[in-house]
Amino acid sequence: MQQRKLAVALCAALVFSASLVSAAQPDPNRVIVKYKPGAKSQAQAAIAAAGGRVHLQLDPQSAIAVTLPPAALQGLRNNPSIEFVEQDAPRYPLGQVVPYGINTVQAPSTVATGADGTGITVCVIDSGIKADHEDFAGVAMSGYASSGQTWNTDTCGHGTHVAGTIAAANNTTGVIGVSPGKVGLYIVKVFDGASCGYSYASSVSDAANRCASAGARVINMSLGGSTKSVTEENAFNSLNSNGVLSIAAAGNAGTSALSYPASYSSVMSVAATDSNNVVATFSQFNSQVEIAAPGVGVLSTYPFVDASMTVGSASFIVSALEGSVQATASGGLVNGGLCTSAGSWAGKVVLCERGTISFADKLNNVKAGGGVAGAIYNNVAGGFTGTLGTVAVTIPGISMSREDGLALIANSLGLTATVSTVPNSNASGYAYLDGTSMATPHTAGSAAIIWSAAPTKTNLQVRNAMNSTARDLGAAGRDNYYGNGLVQTLAATEALLGGGGTPVAGPSGLTASNSGTVKGKRQINLGWTAGTVTVDVYRNSTKIASAINNVGSYKDSIGGSGTLTYKVCNAGSTTSCSANATVN
Ligand SMILES: [Ca+2]
């Protein structure tokens, strides 16, 4: 019997930390004082004499964080034991996360041009949507489900995750979509039940027809099956002729098999890449793969929460390990390293780094050491989902991102941690999922915001713009793993506009200064006005940094001599750039 399976199988819900903003404002007089080698005691004496209040001693950095009366600053800077004094720059807990894929496909720099998806409707044929999720607040949506079902609920989470990548709102919480909540969504439910097991070619065809009738210009299908259907192909050929751009997942079998509807020529087939822009091992590779987009460790919206973790007053994005018992446990937080053997962890919540042994073996070591719960943090950037397999484990186990794990080790050991793997079935959750299902909405969202820049263009023109500007990966030119390459939304938008658009202003106020020589290399400090759009940095017309966070500064280190000319551009743009800054 043929089944149309969802193109993703990995499932886990996560809780997301609410923002942790305190009412107090950062202290503007707090600075970091860097003293010269061996001059710590002289520096401490100078700080005390200046009336400074010490907050932190950073011995490895030969530095002290202090609050100083402003009038004392210059004197300290002139003190021979002091190397420099810099602002102790505020750092904030981030209430809203920008998932890596959003920057990878150049969404923010495109949105900055005004092309944010407004006026375009994307149809999502999937498992429905948790329409009342906090991160869809303000997103225009409607939908269809067959009798006895509701389009605005989602029992398995797949459709809600996909829709979040397309359209999660840019608010103060959760995540952000390729379109920051500006596209319209039309939701057609074809999967239902706890597992969202399968649908049929006729149901997908009917759904696609309904998408077009509802005015959708882009159709997202994070689904597929291995058997071709003439009727389904006819439906997509017809929609293609009528101006609809259909986009579908290449499939997750990790083989060269064709999957449908992705492999009809009237549909774009999307491969999945990871945060290093390397194709995922599960991503199907064949002659129909057209383009690639992020599909590993993708964080997006989820219709329920299956696990939570609080440490002190902070909560974290975590996921229950598949097969974990459903339980809540509290204890002091300890660092168990790789947890390859049991430690003295009676009553503790134990942090374990991913790697070397299985998740189940780690948790059983935690249990053997007396621990009450295990939290496994990733050994590469980002979050992950894991399974305990068939091994019995009697304490709750969760997974979390490497960043959160390291931050907890640095700041929170000894605090009371509470881990719960008891699901909350009606909450605005967030989840990391893997699949070409996750790559597809990056591509559909991209198509929508590109199209919103030039709504009179045709589906074929949008498709051509995306394919002609995709970043070539893997074997040179088109290949079966990446197709034409990675989706590059801004480049495609500029291509679609054919140079006829108005360039958006790039970074401003660029300065470049020489700060001396280290090991024979000139140290160049660049500064400009910080912003939210990631940027590329160019030296003498060569890109030296790609899509970095726009913090308003960059340090270059370069040998040789002669004039250096710098500019900073919105990521992916060659027109939205600062003025040049030159240093000799
Ligand atoms: Ca958001």
PDB file of N, CA and C in Angstrom, residues 383-465:
ATOM      1  N   GLY A 383      20.602  23.846  18.479  1.00  0.00           N
ATOM      2  CA  GLY A 383      19.925  22.803  19.223  1.00  0.00           C
ATOM      3  C   GLY A 383      19.821  21.538  18.405  1.00  0.00           C
ATOM      4  N   PHE A 384      19.249  20.508  18.993  1.00  0.00           N
ATOM      5  CA  PHE A 384      19.098  19.245  18.277  1.00  0.00           C
ATOM      6  C   PHE A 384      17.972  18.449  18.917  1.00  0.00           C
ATOM      7  N   THR A 385      17.568  17.396  18.201  1.00  0.00           N
ATOM      8  CA  THR A 385      16.622  16.452  18.767  1.00  0.00           C
ATOM      9  C   THR A 385      17.314  15.102  18.858  1.00  0.00           C
ATOM     10  N   GLY A 386      17.049  14.372  19.908  1.00  0.00           N
ATOM     11  CA  GLY A 386      17.707  13.081  20.087  1.00  0.00           C
ATOM     12  C   GLY A 386      16.729  12.044  20.588  1.00  0.00           C
ATOM     13  N   THR A 387      17.154  10.799  20.521  1.00  0.00           N
ATOM     14  CA  THR A 387      16.292   9.709  20.949  1.00  0.00           C
ATOM     15  C   THR A 387      17.044   8.799  21.905  1.00  0.00           C
ATOM     16  N   LEU A 388      16.311   8.192  22.825  1.00  0.00           N
ATOM     17  CA  LEU A 388      16.891   7.219  23.746  1.00  0.00           C
ATOM     18  C   LEU A 388      16.849   5.814  23.160  1.00  0.00           C
ATOM     19  N   GLY A 389      16.261   5.687  21.967  1.00  0.00           N
ATOM     20  CA  GLY A 389      16.170   4.368  21.360  1.00  0.00           C
ATOM     21  C   GLY A 389      15.319   3.442  22.220  1.00  0.00           C
ATOM     22  N   THR A 390      15.783   2.206  22.342  1.00  0.00           N
ATOM     23  CA  THR A 390      14.992   1.232  23.097  1.00  0.00           C
ATOM     24  C   THR A 390      15.539   1.012  24.499  1.00  0.00           C
ATOM     25  N   VAL A 391      16.552   1.823  24.889  1.00  0.00           N
ATOM     26  CA  VAL A 391      17.175   1.636  26.202  1.00  0.00           C
ATOM     27  C   VAL A 391      16.284   2.245  27.283  1.00  0.00           C
ATOM     28  N   ALA A 392      16.051   1.501  28.340  1.00  0.00           N
ATOM     29  CA  ALA A 392      15.213   2.001  29.427  1.00  0.00           C
ATOM     30  C   ALA A 392      15.982   3.018  30.263  1.00  0.00           C
ATOM     31  N   VAL A 393      15.349   4.164  30.491  1.00  0.00           N
ATOM     32  CA  VAL A 393      15.919   5.210  31.338  1.00  0.00           C
ATOM     33  C   VAL A 393      14.799   5.701  32.244  1.00  0.00           C
ATOM     34  N   THR A 394      15.066   5.836  33.530  1.00  0.00           N
ATOM     35  CA  THR A 394      13.971   6.153  34.454  1.00  0.00           C
ATOM     36  C   THR A 394      13.965   7.608  34.915  1.00  0.00           C
ATOM     37  N   ILE A 395      14.962   8.401  34.492  1.00  0.00           N
ATOM     38  CA  ILE A 395      14.934   9.822  34.846  1.00  0.00           C
ATOM     39  C   ILE A 395      14.658  10.640  33.586  1.00  0.00           C
ATOM     40  N   PRO A 396      14.070  11.837  33.731  1.00  0.00           N
ATOM     41  CA  PRO A 396      13.779  12.643  32.539  1.00  0.00           C
ATOM     42  C   PRO A 396      15.059  13.142  31.866  1.00  0.00           C
ATOM     43  N   GLY A 397      15.016  13.181  30.546  1.00  0.00           N
ATOM     44  CA  GLY A 397      16.169  13.641  29.765  1.00  0.00           C
ATOM     45  C   GLY A 397      15.747  14.629  28.699  1.00  0.00           C
ATOM     46  N   ILE A 398      16.518  15.690  28.555  1.00  0.00           N
ATOM     47  CA  ILE A 398      16.217  16.725  27.564  1.00  0.00           C
ATOM     48  C   ILE A 398      17.464  17.054  26.771  1.00  0.00           C
ATOM     49  N   SER A 399      17.264  17.702  25.620  1.00  0.00           N
ATOM     50  CA  SER A 399      18.384  18.219  24.828  1.00  0.00           C
ATOM     51  C   SER A 399      18.280  19.737  24.772  1.00  0.00           C
ATOM     52  N   MET A 400      19.429  20.381  24.610  1.00  0.00           N
ATOM     53  CA  MET A 400      19.436  21.843  24.511  1.00  0.00           C
ATOM     54  C   MET A 400      20.591  22.295  23.634  1.00  0.00           C
ATOM     55  N   SER A 401      20.593  23.574  23.291  1.00  0.00           N
ATOM     56  CA  SER A 401      21.625  24.079  22.380  1.00  0.00           C
ATOM     57  C   SER A 401      22.971  24.154  23.077  1.00  0.00           C
ATOM     58  N   ARG A 402      24.017  24.125  22.294  1.00  0.00           N
ATOM     59  CA  ARG A 402      25.367  24.265  22.836  1.00  0.00           C
ATOM     60  C   ARG A 402      25.526  25.621  23.539  1.00  0.00           C
ATOM     61  N   GLU A 403      24.963  26.652  22.923  1.00  0.00           N
ATOM     62  CA  GLU A 403      25.110  27.993  23.488  1.00  0.00           C
ATOM     63  C   GLU A 403      24.515  28.051  24.891  1.00  0.00           C
ATOM     64  N   ASP A 404      23.306  27.501  25.051  1.00  0.00           N
ATOM     65  CA  ASP A 404      22.683  27.534  26.370  1.00  0.00           C
ATOM     66  C   ASP A 404      23.453  26.667  27.359  1.00  0.00           C
ATOM     67  N   GLY A 405      23.926  25.493  26.911  1.00  0.00           N
ATOM     68  CA  GLY A 405      24.668  24.614  27.801  1.00  0.00           C
ATOM     69  C   GLY A 405      25.934  25.275  28.323  1.00  0.00           C
ATOM     70  N   LEU A 406      26.689  25.907  27.431  1.00  0.00           N
ATOM     71  CA  LEU A 406      27.931  26.559  27.852  1.00  0.00           C
ATOM     72  C   LEU A 406      27.628  27.756  28.744  1.00  0.00           C
ATOM     73  N   ALA A 407      26.551  28.477  28.443  1.00  0.00           N
ATOM     74  CA  ALA A 407      26.199  29.634  29.280  1.00  0.00           C
ATOM     75  C   ALA A 407      25.826  29.177  30.682  1.00  0.00           C
ATOM     76  N   LEU A 408      25.113  28.074  30.783  1.00  0.00           N
ATOM     77  CA  LEU A 408      24.753  27.553  32.103  1.00  0.00           C
ATOM     78  C   LEU A 408      25.996  27.130  32.877  1.00  0.00           C
ATOM     79  N   ILE A 409      26.939  26.486  32.197  1.00  0.00           N
ATOM     80  CA  ILE A 409      28.169  26.068  32.872  1.00  0.00           C
ATOM     81  C   ILE A 409      28.955  27.292  33.349  1.00  0.00           C
ATOM     82  N   ALA A 410      28.949  28.321  32.528  1.00  0.00           N
ATOM     83  CA  ALA A 410      29.715  29.519  32.899  1.00  0.00           C
ATOM     84  C   ALA A 410      29.071  30.285  34.047  1.00  0.00           C
ATOM     85  N   ASN A 411      27.751  30.292  34.100  1.00  0.00           N
ATOM     86  CA  ASN A 411      27.078  31.246  34.997  1.00  0.00           C
ATOM     87  C   ASN A 411      26.172  30.645  36.053  1.00  0.00           C
ATOM     88  N   SER A 412      25.731  29.421  35.889  1.00  0.00           N
ATOM     89  CA  SER A 412      24.576  28.992  36.675  1.00  0.00           C
ATOM     90  C   SER A 412      24.769  27.691  37.445  1.00  0.00           C
ATOM     91  N   LEU A 413      25.991  27.144  37.491  1.00  0.00           N
ATOM     92  CA  LEU A 413      26.179  25.901  38.249  1.00  0.00           C
ATOM     93  C   LEU A 413      25.856  26.168  39.720  1.00  0.00           C
ATOM     94  N   GLY A 414      25.189  25.226  40.347  1.00  0.00           N
ATOM     95  CA  GLY A 414      24.804  25.381  41.748  1.00  0.00           C
ATOM     96  C   GLY A 414      23.418  25.945  41.945  1.00  0.00           C
ATOM     97  N   LEU A 415      22.897  26.630  40.931  1.00  0.00           N
ATOM     98  CA  LEU A 415      21.518  27.121  41.056  1.00  0.00           C
ATOM     99  C   LEU A 415      20.542  25.945  40.954  1.00  0.00           C
ATOM    100  N   THR A 416      19.330  26.169  41.443  1.00  0.00           N
ATOM    101  CA  THR A 416      18.321  25.115  41.354  1.00  0.00           C
ATOM    102  C   THR A 416      17.782  25.033  39.933  1.00  0.00           C
ATOM    103  N   ALA A 417      17.861  23.856  39.365  1.00  0.00           N
ATOM    104  CA  ALA A 417      17.337  23.622  38.021  1.00  0.00           C
ATOM    105  C   ALA A 417      16.130  22.700  38.120  1.00  0.00           C
ATOM    106  N   THR A 418      15.111  23.020  37.325  1.00  0.00           N
ATOM    107  CA  THR A 418      13.933  22.162  37.256  1.00  0.00           C
ATOM    108  C   THR A 418      13.739  21.722  35.813  1.00  0.00           C
ATOM    109  N   VAL A 419      13.699  20.430  35.610  1.00  0.00           N
ATOM    110  CA  VAL A 419      13.494  19.848  34.288  1.00  0.00           C
ATOM    111  C   VAL A 419      12.134  19.160  34.284  1.00  0.00           C
ATOM    112  N   SER A 420      11.338  19.453  33.246  1.00  0.00           N
ATOM    113  CA  SER A 420      10.067  18.751  33.114  1.00  0.00           C
ATOM    114  C   SER A 420       9.916  18.207  31.707  1.00  0.00           C
ATOM    115  N   THR A 421       9.543  16.949  31.623  1.00  0.00           N
ATOM    116  CA  THR A 421       9.222  16.357  30.327  1.00  0.00           C
ATOM    117  C   THR A 421       7.737  16.010  30.274  1.00  0.00           C
ATOM    118  N   VAL A 422       6.964  16.695  31.122  1.00  0.00           N
ATOM    119  CA  VAL A 422       5.514  16.525  31.091  1.00  0.00           C
ATOM    120  C   VAL A 422       4.961  17.496  30.052  1.00  0.00           C
ATOM    121  N   PRO A 423       4.306  17.015  29.001  1.00  0.00           N
ATOM    122  CA  PRO A 423       3.890  17.909  27.929  1.00  0.00           C
ATOM    123  C   PRO A 423       2.793  18.889  28.352  1.00  0.00           C
ATOM    124  N   ASN A 424       2.823  20.061  27.732  1.00  0.00           N
ATOM    125  CA  ASN A 424       1.749  21.037  27.854  1.00  0.00           C
ATOM    126  C   ASN A 424       1.126  21.152  26.465  1.00  0.00           C
ATOM    127  N   SER A 425      -0.080  20.611  26.339  1.00  0.00           N
ATOM    128  CA  SER A 425      -0.618  20.404  24.995  1.00  0.00           C
ATOM    129  C   SER A 425      -1.244  21.646  24.385  1.00  0.00           C
ATOM    130  N   ASN A 426      -1.387  22.712  25.126  1.00  0.00           N
ATOM    131  CA  ASN A 426      -1.987  23.898  24.515  1.00  0.00           C
ATOM    132  C   ASN A 426      -1.146  25.125  24.804  1.00  0.00           C
ATOM    133  N   ALA A 427       0.103  25.084  24.370  1.00  0.00           N
ATOM    134  CA  ALA A 427       1.005  26.196  24.624  1.00  0.00           C
ATOM    135  C   ALA A 427       1.675  26.616  23.325  1.00  0.00           C
ATOM    136  N   SER A 428       2.154  27.858  23.293  1.00  0.00           N
ATOM    137  CA  SER A 428       2.933  28.333  22.150  1.00  0.00           C
ATOM    138  C   SER A 428       4.347  27.813  22.304  1.00  0.00           C
ATOM    139  N   GLY A 429       4.625  26.717  21.632  1.00  0.00           N
ATOM    140  CA  GLY A 429       5.932  26.092  21.761  1.00  0.00           C
ATOM    141  C   GLY A 429       6.838  26.421  20.585  1.00  0.00           C
ATOM    142  N   TYR A 430       8.072  25.933  20.702  1.00  0.00           N
ATOM    143  CA  TYR A 430       9.067  26.102  19.646  1.00  0.00           C
ATOM    144  C   TYR A 430       9.855  24.809  19.562  1.00  0.00           C
ATOM    145  N   ALA A 431      10.287  24.443  18.370  1.00  0.00           N
ATOM    146  CA  ALA A 431      10.976  23.166  18.209  1.00  0.00           C
ATOM    147  C   ALA A 431      12.079  23.280  17.167  1.00  0.00           C
ATOM    148  N   TYR A 432      13.132  22.518  17.381  1.00  0.00           N
ATOM    149  CA  TYR A 432      14.165  22.323  16.359  1.00  0.00           C
ATOM    150  C   TYR A 432      13.797  21.068  15.569  1.00  0.00           C
ATOM    151  N   LEU A 433      13.625  21.205  14.277  1.00  0.00           N
ATOM    152  CA  LEU A 433      13.345  20.030  13.460  1.00  0.00           C
ATOM    153  C   LEU A 433      14.319  19.961  12.293  1.00  0.00           C
ATOM    154  N   ASP A 434      14.479  18.751  11.774  1.00  0.00           N
ATOM    155  CA  ASP A 434      15.312  18.491  10.604  1.00  0.00           C
ATOM    156  C   ASP A 434      14.429  18.012   9.465  1.00  0.00           C
ATOM    157  N   GLY A 435      14.763  18.381   8.244  1.00  0.00           N
ATOM    158  CA  GLY A 435      14.066  17.798   7.107  1.00  0.00           C
ATOM    159  C   GLY A 435      14.071  18.713   5.898  1.00  0.00           C
ATOM    160  N   THR A 436      13.897  18.104   4.719  1.00  0.00           N
ATOM    161  CA  THR A 436      13.661  18.939   3.541  1.00  0.00           C
ATOM    162  C   THR A 436      12.326  19.666   3.708  1.00  0.00           C
ATOM    163  N   SER A 437      11.488  19.165   4.624  1.00  0.00           N
ATOM    164  CA  SER A 437      10.266  19.890   5.005  1.00  0.00           C
ATOM    165  C   SER A 437      10.575  21.278   5.542  1.00  0.00           C
ATOM    166  N   MET A 438      11.720  21.410   6.219  1.00  0.00           N
ATOM    167  CA  MET A 438      12.086  22.699   6.809  1.00  0.00           C
ATOM    168  C   MET A 438      12.787  23.596   5.779  1.00  0.00           C
ATOM    169  N   ALA A 439      13.456  22.966   4.805  1.00  0.00           N
ATOM    170  CA  ALA A 439      14.098  23.738   3.734  1.00  0.00           C
ATOM    171  C   ALA A 439      13.053  24.363   2.816  1.00  0.00           C
ATOM    172  N   THR A 440      11.948  23.647   2.607  1.00  0.00           N
ATOM    173  CA  THR A 440      10.920  24.105   1.678  1.00  0.00           C
ATOM    174  C   THR A 440      10.331  25.467   2.080  1.00  0.00           C
ATOM    175  N   PRO A 441       9.929  25.673   3.343  1.00  0.00           N
ATOM    176  CA  PRO A 441       9.372  26.985   3.686  1.00  0.00           C
ATOM    177  C   PRO A 441      10.389  28.125   3.653  1.00  0.00           C
ATOM    178  N   HIS A 442      11.673  27.829   3.856  1.00  0.00           N
ATOM    179  CA  HIS A 442      12.667  28.894   3.634  1.00  0.00           C
ATOM    180  C   HIS A 442      12.582  29.365   2.180  1.00  0.00           C
ATOM    181  N   THR A 443      12.376  28.410   1.267  1.00  0.00           N
ATOM    182  CA  THR A 443      12.337  28.722  -0.155  1.00  0.00           C
ATOM    183  C   THR A 443      11.021  29.401  -0.527  1.00  0.00           C
ATOM    184  N   ALA A 444       9.916  28.895   0.010  1.00  0.00           N
ATOM    185  CA  ALA A 444       8.612  29.499  -0.299  1.00  0.00           C
ATOM    186  C   ALA A 444       8.510  30.908   0.283  1.00  0.00           C
ATOM    187  N   GLY A 445       9.024  31.077   1.494  1.00  0.00           N
ATOM    188  CA  GLY A 445       9.023  32.412   2.098  1.00  0.00           C
ATOM    189  C   GLY A 445       9.879  33.369   1.289  1.00  0.00           C
ATOM    190  N   SER A 446      11.015  32.848   0.839  1.00  0.00           N
ATOM    191  CA  SER A 446      11.899  33.663   0.007  1.00  0.00           C
ATOM    192  C   SER A 446      11.187  34.088  -1.285  1.00  0.00           C
ATOM    193  N   ALA A 447      10.536  33.132  -1.937  1.00  0.00           N
ATOM    194  CA  ALA A 447       9.815  33.446  -3.179  1.00  0.00           C
ATOM    195  C   ALA A 447       8.777  34.537  -2.924  1.00  0.00           C
ATOM    196  N   ALA A 448       8.131  34.457  -1.780  1.00  0.00           N
ATOM    197  CA  ALA A 448       7.073  35.430  -1.483  1.00  0.00           C
ATOM    198  C   ALA A 448       7.636  36.834  -1.298  1.00  0.00           C
ATOM    199  N   ILE A 449       8.745  36.944  -0.562  1.00  0.00           N
ATOM    200  CA  ILE A 449       9.240  38.310  -0.352  1.00  0.00           C
ATOM    201  C   ILE A 449       9.897  38.864  -1.619  1.00  0.00           C
ATOM    202  N   ILE A 450      10.509  37.966  -2.403  1.00  0.00           N
ATOM    203  CA  ILE A 450      11.042  38.416  -3.702  1.00  0.00           C
ATOM    204  C   ILE A 450       9.901  38.967  -4.552  1.00  0.00           C
ATOM    205  N   TRP A 451       8.823  38.200  -4.611  1.00  0.00           N
ATOM    206  CA  TRP A 451       7.688  38.563  -5.473  1.00  0.00           C
ATOM    207  C   TRP A 451       7.037  39.863  -4.995  1.00  0.00           C
ATOM    208  N   SER A 452       7.062  40.069  -3.687  1.00  0.00           N
ATOM    209  CA  SER A 452       6.430  41.285  -3.172  1.00  0.00           C
ATOM    210  C   SER A 452       7.162  42.544  -3.634  1.00  0.00           C
ATOM    211  N   ALA A 453       8.424  42.380  -4.073  1.00  0.00           N
ATOM    212  CA  ALA A 453       9.164  43.527  -4.605  1.00  0.00           C
ATOM    213  C   ALA A 453       8.701  43.880  -6.007  1.00  0.00           C
ATOM    214  N   ALA A 454       8.110  42.910  -6.711  1.00  0.00           N
ATOM    215  CA  ALA A 454       7.709  43.125  -8.106  1.00  0.00           C
ATOM    216  C   ALA A 454       6.519  42.242  -8.418  1.00  0.00           C
ATOM    217  N   PRO A 455       5.357  42.585  -7.866  1.00  0.00           N
ATOM    218  CA  PRO A 455       4.207  41.674  -7.981  1.00  0.00           C
ATOM    219  C   PRO A 455       3.670  41.497  -9.396  1.00  0.00           C
ATOM    220  N   THR A 456       4.109  42.329 -10.322  1.00  0.00           N
ATOM    221  CA  THR A 456       3.623  42.137 -11.696  1.00  0.00           C
ATOM    222  C   THR A 456       4.450  41.097 -12.449  1.00  0.00           C
ATOM    223  N   LYS A 457       5.552  40.656 -11.874  1.00  0.00           N
ATOM    224  CA  LYS A 457       6.356  39.631 -12.541  1.00  0.00           C
ATOM    225  C   LYS A 457       5.637  38.275 -12.464  1.00  0.00           C
ATOM    226  N   THR A 458       6.058  37.350 -13.327  1.00  0.00           N
ATOM    227  CA  THR A 458       5.403  36.041 -13.394  1.00  0.00           C
ATOM    228  C   THR A 458       6.084  35.034 -12.478  1.00  0.00           C
ATOM    229  N   ASN A 459       5.381  33.922 -12.245  1.00  0.00           N
ATOM    230  CA  ASN A 459       5.972  32.847 -11.457  1.00  0.00           C
ATOM    231  C   ASN A 459       7.275  32.358 -12.075  1.00  0.00           C
ATOM    232  N   LEU A 460       7.329  32.297 -13.398  1.00  0.00           N
ATOM    233  CA  LEU A 460       8.545  31.837 -14.060  1.00  0.00           C
ATOM    234  C   LEU A 460       9.693  32.823 -13.848  1.00  0.00           C
ATOM    235  N   GLN A 461       9.375  34.104 -13.867  1.00  0.00           N
ATOM    236  CA  GLN A 461      10.425  35.102 -13.642  1.00  0.00           C
ATOM    237  C   GLN A 461      10.976  35.021 -12.215  1.00  0.00           C
ATOM    238  N   VAL A 462      10.088  34.787 -11.256  1.00  0.00           N
ATOM    239  CA  VAL A 462      10.554  34.646  -9.877  1.00  0.00           C
ATOM    240  C   VAL A 462      11.431  33.405  -9.746  1.00  0.00           C
ATOM    241  N   ARG A 463      10.963  32.318 -10.341  1.00  0.00           N
ATOM    242  CA  ARG A 463      11.728  31.059 -10.279  1.00  0.00           C
ATOM    243  C   ARG A 463      13.094  31.216 -10.937  1.00  0.00           C
ATOM    244  N   ASN A 464      13.115  31.862 -12.093  1.00  0.00           N
ATOM    245  CA  ASN A 464      14.394  32.074 -12.785  1.00  0.00           C
ATOM    246  C   ASN A 464      15.324  32.964 -11.964  1.00  0.00           C
ATOM    247  N   ALA A 465      14.754  33.986 -11.343  1.00  0.00           N
ATOM    248  CA  ALA A 465      15.586  34.884 -10.532  1.00  0.00           C
ATOM    249  C   ALA A 465      16.218  34.110  -9.378  1.00  0.00           C
TER     250      ALA A 465
END
